[in-house]
Coordinates of C-alpha atoms and ligand atoms in Angstrom, one line a residue:
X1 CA 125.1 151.1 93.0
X2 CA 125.6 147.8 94.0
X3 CA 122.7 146.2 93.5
X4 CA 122.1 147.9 89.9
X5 CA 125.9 146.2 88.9
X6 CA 124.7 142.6 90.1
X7 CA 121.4 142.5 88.5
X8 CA 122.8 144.0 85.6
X9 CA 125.4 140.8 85.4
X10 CA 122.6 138.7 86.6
X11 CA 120.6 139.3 83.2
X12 CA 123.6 138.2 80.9
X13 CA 124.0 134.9 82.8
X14 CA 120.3 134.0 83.7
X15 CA 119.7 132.4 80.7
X16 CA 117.1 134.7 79.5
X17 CA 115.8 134.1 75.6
X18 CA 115.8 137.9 75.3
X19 CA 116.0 141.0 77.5
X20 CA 112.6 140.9 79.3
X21 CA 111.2 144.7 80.0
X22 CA 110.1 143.1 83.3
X23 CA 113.9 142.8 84.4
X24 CA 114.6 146.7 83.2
X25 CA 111.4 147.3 85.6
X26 CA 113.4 144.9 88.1
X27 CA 116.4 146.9 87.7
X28 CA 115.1 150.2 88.3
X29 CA 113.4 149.0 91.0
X30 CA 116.7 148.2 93.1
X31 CA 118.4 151.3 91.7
X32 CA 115.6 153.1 94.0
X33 CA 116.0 151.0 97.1
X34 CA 119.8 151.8 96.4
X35 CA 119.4 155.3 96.3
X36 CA 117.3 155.9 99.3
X37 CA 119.6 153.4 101.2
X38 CA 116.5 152.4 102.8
X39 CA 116.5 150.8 106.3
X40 CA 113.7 149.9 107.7
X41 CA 113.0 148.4 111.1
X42 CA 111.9 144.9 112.0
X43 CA 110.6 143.1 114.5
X44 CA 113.9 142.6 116.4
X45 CA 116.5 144.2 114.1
X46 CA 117.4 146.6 111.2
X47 CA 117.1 145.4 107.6
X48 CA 119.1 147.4 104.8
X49 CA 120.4 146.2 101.5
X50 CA 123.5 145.7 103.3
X51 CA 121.7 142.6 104.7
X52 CA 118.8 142.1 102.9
X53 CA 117.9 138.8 101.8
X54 CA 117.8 138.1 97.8
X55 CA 115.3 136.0 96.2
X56 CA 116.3 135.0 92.5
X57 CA 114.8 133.2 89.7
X58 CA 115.1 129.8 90.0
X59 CA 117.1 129.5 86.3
X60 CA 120.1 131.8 88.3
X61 CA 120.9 129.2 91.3
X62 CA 123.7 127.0 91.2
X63 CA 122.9 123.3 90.7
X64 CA 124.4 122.9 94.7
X65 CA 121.4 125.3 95.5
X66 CA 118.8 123.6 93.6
X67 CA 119.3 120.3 95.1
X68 CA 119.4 121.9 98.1
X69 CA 116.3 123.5 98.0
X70 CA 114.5 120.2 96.0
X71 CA 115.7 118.4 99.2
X72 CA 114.0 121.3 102.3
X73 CA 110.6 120.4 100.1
X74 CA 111.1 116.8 100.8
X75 CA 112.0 117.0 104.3
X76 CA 108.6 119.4 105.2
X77 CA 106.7 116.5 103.5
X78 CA 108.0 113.6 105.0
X79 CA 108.4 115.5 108.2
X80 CA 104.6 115.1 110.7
X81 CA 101.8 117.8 110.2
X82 CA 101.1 119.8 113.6
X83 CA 97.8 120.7 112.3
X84 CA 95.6 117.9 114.6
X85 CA 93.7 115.3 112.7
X86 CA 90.2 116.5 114.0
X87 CA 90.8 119.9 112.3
X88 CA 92.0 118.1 108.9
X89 CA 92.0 114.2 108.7
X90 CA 93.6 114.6 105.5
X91 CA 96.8 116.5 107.0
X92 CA 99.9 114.0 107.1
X93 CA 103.1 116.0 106.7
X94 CA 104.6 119.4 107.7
X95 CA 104.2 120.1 104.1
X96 CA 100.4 119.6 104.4
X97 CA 99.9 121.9 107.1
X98 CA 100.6 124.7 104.5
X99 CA 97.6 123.2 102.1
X100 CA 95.0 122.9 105.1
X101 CA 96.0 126.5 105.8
X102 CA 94.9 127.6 102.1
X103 CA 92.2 125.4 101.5
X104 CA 90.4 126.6 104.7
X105 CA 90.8 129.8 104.4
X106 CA 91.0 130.4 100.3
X107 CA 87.4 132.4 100.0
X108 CA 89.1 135.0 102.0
X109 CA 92.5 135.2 100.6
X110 CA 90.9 135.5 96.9
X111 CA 89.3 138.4 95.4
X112 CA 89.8 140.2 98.5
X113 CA 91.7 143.0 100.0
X114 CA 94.5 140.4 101.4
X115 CA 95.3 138.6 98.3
X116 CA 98.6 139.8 98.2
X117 CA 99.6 140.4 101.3
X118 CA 98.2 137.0 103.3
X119 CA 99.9 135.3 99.9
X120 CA 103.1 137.5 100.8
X121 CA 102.8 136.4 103.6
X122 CA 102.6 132.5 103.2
X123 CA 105.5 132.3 100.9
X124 CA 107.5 133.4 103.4
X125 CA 106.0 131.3 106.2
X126 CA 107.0 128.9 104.0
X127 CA 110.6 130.2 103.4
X128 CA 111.4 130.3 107.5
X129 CA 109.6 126.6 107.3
X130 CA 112.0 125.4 104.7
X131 CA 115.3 127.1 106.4
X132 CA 114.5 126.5 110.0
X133 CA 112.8 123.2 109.8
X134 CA 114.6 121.3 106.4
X135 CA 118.1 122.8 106.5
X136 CA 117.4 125.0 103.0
X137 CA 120.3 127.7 102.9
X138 CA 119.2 130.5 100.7
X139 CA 116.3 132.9 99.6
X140 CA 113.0 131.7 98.4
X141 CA 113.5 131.1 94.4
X142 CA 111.2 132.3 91.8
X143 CA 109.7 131.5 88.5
X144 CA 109.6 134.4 85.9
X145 CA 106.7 132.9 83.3
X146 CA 107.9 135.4 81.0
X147 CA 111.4 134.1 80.8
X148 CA 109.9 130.5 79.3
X149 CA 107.0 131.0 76.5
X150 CA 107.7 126.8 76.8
X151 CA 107.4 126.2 80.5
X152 CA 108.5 122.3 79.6
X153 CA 111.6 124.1 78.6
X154 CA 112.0 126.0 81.5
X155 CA 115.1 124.8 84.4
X156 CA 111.8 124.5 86.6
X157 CA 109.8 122.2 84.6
X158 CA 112.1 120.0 82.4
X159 CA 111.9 117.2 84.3
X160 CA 116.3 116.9 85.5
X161 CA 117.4 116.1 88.8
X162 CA 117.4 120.0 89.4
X163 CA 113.6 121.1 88.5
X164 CA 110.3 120.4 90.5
X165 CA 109.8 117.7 87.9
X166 CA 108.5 118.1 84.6
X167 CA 104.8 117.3 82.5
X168 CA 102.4 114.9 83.5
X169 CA 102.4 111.4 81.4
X170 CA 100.3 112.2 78.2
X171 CA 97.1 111.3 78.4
X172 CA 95.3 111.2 74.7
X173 CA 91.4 111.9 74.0
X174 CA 90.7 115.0 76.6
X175 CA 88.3 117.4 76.1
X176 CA 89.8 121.2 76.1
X177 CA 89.9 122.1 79.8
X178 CA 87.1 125.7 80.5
X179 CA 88.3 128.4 82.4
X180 CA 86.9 129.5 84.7
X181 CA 83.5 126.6 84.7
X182 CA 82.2 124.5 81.6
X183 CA 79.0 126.6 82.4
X184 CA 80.9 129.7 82.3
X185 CA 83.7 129.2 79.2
X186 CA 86.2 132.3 79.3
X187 CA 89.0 130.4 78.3
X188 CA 89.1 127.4 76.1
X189 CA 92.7 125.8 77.2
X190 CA 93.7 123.5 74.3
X191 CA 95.0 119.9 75.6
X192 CA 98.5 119.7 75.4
X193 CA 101.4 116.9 76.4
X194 CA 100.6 115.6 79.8
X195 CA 97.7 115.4 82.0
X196 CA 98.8 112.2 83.8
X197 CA 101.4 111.6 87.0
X198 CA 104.3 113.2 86.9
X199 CA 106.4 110.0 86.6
X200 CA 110.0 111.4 86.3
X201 CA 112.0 113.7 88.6
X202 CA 112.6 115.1 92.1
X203 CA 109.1 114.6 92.2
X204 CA 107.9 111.3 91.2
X205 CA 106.9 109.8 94.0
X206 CA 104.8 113.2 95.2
X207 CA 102.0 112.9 96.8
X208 CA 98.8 115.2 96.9
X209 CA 97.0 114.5 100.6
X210 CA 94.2 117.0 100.6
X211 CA 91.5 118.1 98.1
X212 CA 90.2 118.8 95.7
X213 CA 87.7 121.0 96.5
X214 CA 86.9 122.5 92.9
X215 CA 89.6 121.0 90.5
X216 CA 89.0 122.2 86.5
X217 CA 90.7 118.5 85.7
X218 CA 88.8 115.5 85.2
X219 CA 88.8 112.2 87.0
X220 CA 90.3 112.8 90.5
X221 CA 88.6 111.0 93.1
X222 CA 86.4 113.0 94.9
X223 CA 87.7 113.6 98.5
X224 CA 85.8 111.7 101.6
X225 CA 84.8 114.9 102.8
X226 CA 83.0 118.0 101.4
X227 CA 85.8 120.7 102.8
X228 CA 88.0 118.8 101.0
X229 CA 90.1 118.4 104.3
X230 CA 89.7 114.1 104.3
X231 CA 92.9 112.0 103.6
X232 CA 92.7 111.2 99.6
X233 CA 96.4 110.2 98.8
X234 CA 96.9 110.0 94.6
X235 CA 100.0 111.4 92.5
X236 CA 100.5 115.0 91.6
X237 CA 99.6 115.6 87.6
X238 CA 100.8 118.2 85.4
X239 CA 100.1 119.5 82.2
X240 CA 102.4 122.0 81.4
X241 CA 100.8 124.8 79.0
X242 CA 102.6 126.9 76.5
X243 CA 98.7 128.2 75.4
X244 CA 98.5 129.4 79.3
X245 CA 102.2 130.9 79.1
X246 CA 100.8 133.3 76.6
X247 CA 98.9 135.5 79.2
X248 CA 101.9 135.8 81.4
X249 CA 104.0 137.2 78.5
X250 CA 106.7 139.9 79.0
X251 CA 104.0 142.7 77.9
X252 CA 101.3 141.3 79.9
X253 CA 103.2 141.8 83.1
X254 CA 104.2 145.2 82.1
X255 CA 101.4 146.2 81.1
X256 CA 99.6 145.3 84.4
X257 CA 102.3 147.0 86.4
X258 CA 102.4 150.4 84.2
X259 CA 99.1 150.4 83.3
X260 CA 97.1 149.9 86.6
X261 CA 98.0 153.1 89.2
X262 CA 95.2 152.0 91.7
X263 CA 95.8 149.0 93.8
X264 CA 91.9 148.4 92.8
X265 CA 92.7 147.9 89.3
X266 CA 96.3 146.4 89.4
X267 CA 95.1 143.7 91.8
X268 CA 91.6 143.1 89.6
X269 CA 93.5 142.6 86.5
X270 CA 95.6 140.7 88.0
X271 CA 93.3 138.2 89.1
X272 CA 90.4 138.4 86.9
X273 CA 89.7 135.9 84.3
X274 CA 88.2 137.8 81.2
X275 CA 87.7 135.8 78.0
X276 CA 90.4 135.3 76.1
X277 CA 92.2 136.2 79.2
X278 CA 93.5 133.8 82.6
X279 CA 95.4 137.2 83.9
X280 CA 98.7 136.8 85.4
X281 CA 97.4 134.9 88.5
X282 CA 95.4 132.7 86.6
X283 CA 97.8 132.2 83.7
X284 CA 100.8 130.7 86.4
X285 CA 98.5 128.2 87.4
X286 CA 97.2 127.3 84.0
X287 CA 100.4 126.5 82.8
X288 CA 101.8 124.2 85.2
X289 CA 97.8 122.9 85.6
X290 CA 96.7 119.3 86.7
X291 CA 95.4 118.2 90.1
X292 CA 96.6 120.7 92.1
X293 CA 97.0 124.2 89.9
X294 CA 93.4 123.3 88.2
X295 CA 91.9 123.6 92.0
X296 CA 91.7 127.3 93.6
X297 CA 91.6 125.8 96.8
X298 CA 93.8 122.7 96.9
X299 CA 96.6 124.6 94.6
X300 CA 99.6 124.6 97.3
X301 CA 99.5 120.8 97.0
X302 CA 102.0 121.0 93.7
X303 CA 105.4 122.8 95.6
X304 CA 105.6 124.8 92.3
X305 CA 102.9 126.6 93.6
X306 CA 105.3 128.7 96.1
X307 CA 107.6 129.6 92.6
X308 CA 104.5 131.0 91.3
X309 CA 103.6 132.7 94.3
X310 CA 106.6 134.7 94.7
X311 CA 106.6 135.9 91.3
X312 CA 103.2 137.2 91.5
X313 CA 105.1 139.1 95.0
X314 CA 107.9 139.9 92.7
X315 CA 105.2 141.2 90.4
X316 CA 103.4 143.6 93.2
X317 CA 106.8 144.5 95.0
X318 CA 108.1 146.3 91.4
X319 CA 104.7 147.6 91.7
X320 CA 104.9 149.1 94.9
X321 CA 108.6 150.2 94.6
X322 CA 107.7 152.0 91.6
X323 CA 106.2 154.9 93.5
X324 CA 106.5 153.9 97.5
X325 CA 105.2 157.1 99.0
X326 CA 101.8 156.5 97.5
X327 CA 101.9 152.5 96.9
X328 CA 103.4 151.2 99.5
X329 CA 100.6 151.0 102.1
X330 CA 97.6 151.0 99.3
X331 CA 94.7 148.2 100.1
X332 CA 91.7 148.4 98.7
X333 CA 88.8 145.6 98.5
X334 CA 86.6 143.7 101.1
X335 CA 87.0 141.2 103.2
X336 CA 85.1 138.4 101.0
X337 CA 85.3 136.8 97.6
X338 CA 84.8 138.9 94.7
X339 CA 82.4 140.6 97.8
X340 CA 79.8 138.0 96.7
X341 CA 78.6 137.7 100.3
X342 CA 78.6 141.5 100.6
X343 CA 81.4 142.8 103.1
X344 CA 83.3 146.0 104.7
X345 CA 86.5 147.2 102.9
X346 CA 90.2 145.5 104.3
X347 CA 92.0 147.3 106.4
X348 CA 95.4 147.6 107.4
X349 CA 94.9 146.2 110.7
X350 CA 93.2 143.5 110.0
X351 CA 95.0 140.3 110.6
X352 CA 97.1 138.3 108.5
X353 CA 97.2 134.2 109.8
X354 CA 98.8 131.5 108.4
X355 CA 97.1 129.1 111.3
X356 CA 99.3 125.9 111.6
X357 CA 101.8 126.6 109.1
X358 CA 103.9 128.6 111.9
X359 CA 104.4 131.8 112.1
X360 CA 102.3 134.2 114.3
X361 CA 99.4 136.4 113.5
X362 CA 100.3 139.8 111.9
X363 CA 98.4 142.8 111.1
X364 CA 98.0 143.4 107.3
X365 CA 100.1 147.0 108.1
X366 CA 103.0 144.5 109.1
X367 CA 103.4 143.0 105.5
X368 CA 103.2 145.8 103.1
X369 CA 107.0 146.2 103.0
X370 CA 109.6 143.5 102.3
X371 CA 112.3 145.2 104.2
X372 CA 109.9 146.1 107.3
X373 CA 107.6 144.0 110.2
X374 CA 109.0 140.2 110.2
X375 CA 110.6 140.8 106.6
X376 CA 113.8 141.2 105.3
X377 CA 113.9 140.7 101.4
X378 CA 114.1 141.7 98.0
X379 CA 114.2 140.5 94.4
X380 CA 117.0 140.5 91.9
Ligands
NAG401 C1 123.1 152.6 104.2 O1 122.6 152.4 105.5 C2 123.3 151.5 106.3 C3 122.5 151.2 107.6 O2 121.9 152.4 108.1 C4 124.7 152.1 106.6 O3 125.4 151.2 107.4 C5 125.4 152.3 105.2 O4 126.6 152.9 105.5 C6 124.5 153.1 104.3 N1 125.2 153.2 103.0 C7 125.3 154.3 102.3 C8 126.0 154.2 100.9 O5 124.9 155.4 102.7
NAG402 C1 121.3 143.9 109.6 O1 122.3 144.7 110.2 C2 121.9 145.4 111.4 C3 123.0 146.3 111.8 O2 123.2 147.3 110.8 C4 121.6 144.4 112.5 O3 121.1 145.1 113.6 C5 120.5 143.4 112.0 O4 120.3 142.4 112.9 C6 120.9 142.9 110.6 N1 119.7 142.2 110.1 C7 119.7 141.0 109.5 C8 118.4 140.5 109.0 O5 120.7 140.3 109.4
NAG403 C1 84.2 115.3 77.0 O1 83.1 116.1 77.3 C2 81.8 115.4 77.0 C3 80.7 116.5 77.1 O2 80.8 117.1 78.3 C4 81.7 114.3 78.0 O3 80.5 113.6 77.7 C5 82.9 113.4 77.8 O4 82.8 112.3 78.8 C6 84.2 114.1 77.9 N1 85.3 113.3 77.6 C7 86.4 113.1 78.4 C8 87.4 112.2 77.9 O5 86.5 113.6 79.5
NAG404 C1 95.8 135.0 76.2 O1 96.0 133.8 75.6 C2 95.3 133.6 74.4 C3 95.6 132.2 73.9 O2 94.9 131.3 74.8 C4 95.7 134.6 73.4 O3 94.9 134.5 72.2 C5 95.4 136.0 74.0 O4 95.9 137.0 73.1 C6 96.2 136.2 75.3 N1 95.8 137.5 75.9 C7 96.7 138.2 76.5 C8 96.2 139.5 77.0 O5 97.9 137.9 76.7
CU405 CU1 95.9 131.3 96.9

């Protein structure tokens, strides 16, 4: 019961423009976990909801807890990279050790049978990274899209002392922006406010290291080398995208989560760009945009990456929760993009890495529960 009475007061106070169905799906997904007192075992330990950790939308922390968390992304990127300069030239801070990691491996974390759980399981890489290493006290936060249909109004993106920074400096006279190639038009994504640096904010003086590798936006300097892994310091750009919102509306993520009851088809339509369509994946990128969230590859560059990240977690773990006995351990898909090079199905023990970013090698079995292998969270 617990649980169910917090995130019940949590939904009057969060700020929310409406009551979302996704947070009644939230909701009954900690009423379950409360009822089956589940405890699962860890590495080292026990994990139950008696000590579970909580990770909550980034509109419900105190302002203490935003700074504080603002300030653990500073210190991984001012702090050195570990990952050696003949591996990636381009790799200067703690910070960039995480983009290296993504941009090397990306065609075999998209598309694939590990999308969610390698993603799953970099969030949380990058969790320990920001508590261990830069002081950061609580939970990774969230960002629930559907909460904001105006991200620029959102507490993540409006630009104060306690979001990620806001919009990029308008930039007049673009062309619309094609999704997912010019060649191949699904989406036509209407210019909107920014496009340019992010000049105000936390953020300001942010710098993007690595990449791009395949960025949608025009006019980046092209990095000195092909793998995108040379040093090409510029600022991070933004261009925050109510059109984009629209496909990560309240009923698009329902819909996905209680209308998909194969992991096949919840994790296609989750990913897949249709036209008229980014998909919940695509759409949280779309909308903050830019540089960074333009470029499948070079996307952790822009730290709102990891808020998007964890929603799309959020998004699988109500999924999952929803019907454990059958969902919980569900993979299905191959072990390369889209299977365009044609490969053998995923499998639970094959091995999840995050490669300089930290933590150790895991087997894919090892991250299909939050509460179980090096794990021990939840979302309110
Ligand atoms: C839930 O499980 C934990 C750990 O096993 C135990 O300490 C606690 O008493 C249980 N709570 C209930 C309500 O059964
Ligand atoms: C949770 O509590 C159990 C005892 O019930 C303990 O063994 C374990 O270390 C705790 N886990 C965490 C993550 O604090
Ligand atoms: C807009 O697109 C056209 C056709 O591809 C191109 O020639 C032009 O340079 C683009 N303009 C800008 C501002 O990017
Ligand atoms: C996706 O967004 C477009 C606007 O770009 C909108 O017309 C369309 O209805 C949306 N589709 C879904 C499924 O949300
Ligand atoms: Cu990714």
């Amino acid at each position: 019961m617990k649980f169910t009475k917090i995130a019940a007061s949590l939904l009057l106070t969060a700020g929310a423009i409406q009551s979302l169905e996704i947070d009644s799906l939230l909701a009954q997904s900690l009423e379950t976990l409360d009822a089956q007192n589940i405890t699962a075992k860890r590495d080292n330990a026990q994990c139950h909801l008696g000590n579970v950790s909580v990770r909550r939308e980034w509109g419900t922390l105190s302002k203490a807890e935003k700074l504080n968390y603002i300030s653990a992304v500073q210190c991984l990127g001012k702090k050195p990279a570990l990952t050696p300069a003949a591996i990636a030239e381009g790799a200067k801070t703690r910070y960039d050790d995480f983009v290296v990691t993504h941009i090397i491996q990306t065609r075999t974390i998209h598309f694939t049978g590990n999308f969610l759980s390698w993603h799953r399981y970099f969030v949380w890489s990058y969790e320990q990274a920001l508590r261990n290493e830069c002081g950061y006290k609580g939970a990774h936060p969230y960002y629930n899209w559907a909460k904001y249909p105006d991200p620029r109004k959102s507490p993540l993106f409006d630009g104060s002392e306690t979001s990620l920074s806001g919009d990029g400096v308008f930039i007049p006279g673009r062309n619309d922006t094609c999704v997912p190639t010019a060649e191949n038009c699904l989406v036509r994504l209407k210019p909107a406010n920014g496009g340019g640096c992010v000049t105000q904010g936390p953020f300001k003086d942010w710098k993007l290291h690595l990449g791009p590798v395949q960025t949608v936006w025009p006019g980046i300097p092209p990095n000195p080398q092909a793998n995108g892994l040379g040093y090409n310091p510029r600022c991070l750009s933004r261009e925050l995208s109510p059109q984009a919102a629209m496909n990560a509306s309240d009923n698009d993520i329902v819909s996905l989560i209680l209308g998909n009851r194969d992991i096949k088809s919840f994790q296609d339509h989750m990913q897949n760009v249709v036209a008229g369509d980014l998909g919940l994946h695509g759409a949280g990128h779309y909308m903050i945009a830019g540089d960074a969230n333009g470029d499948l590859f070079n996307s952790p560059s822009d730290p709102a990456f990891f808020m998007h990240h964890s929603m799309i977690d959020l998004v699988w773990w109500v999924w999952q929760t929803l019907d454990l006995k059958t969902r919980q351990n569900a993979i299905a898909g191959t072990i390369t993009f889209m299977n365009l090079n044609p490969s053998r199905d995923a499998t639970l023990d094959d091995i999840l890495s995050v490669g300089y970013a930290g933590p150790p090698n895991i087997p894919i079995r090892n991250a299909m529960s939050t509460m179980a292998g090096p794990f021990c969270y939840i979302y309110l």
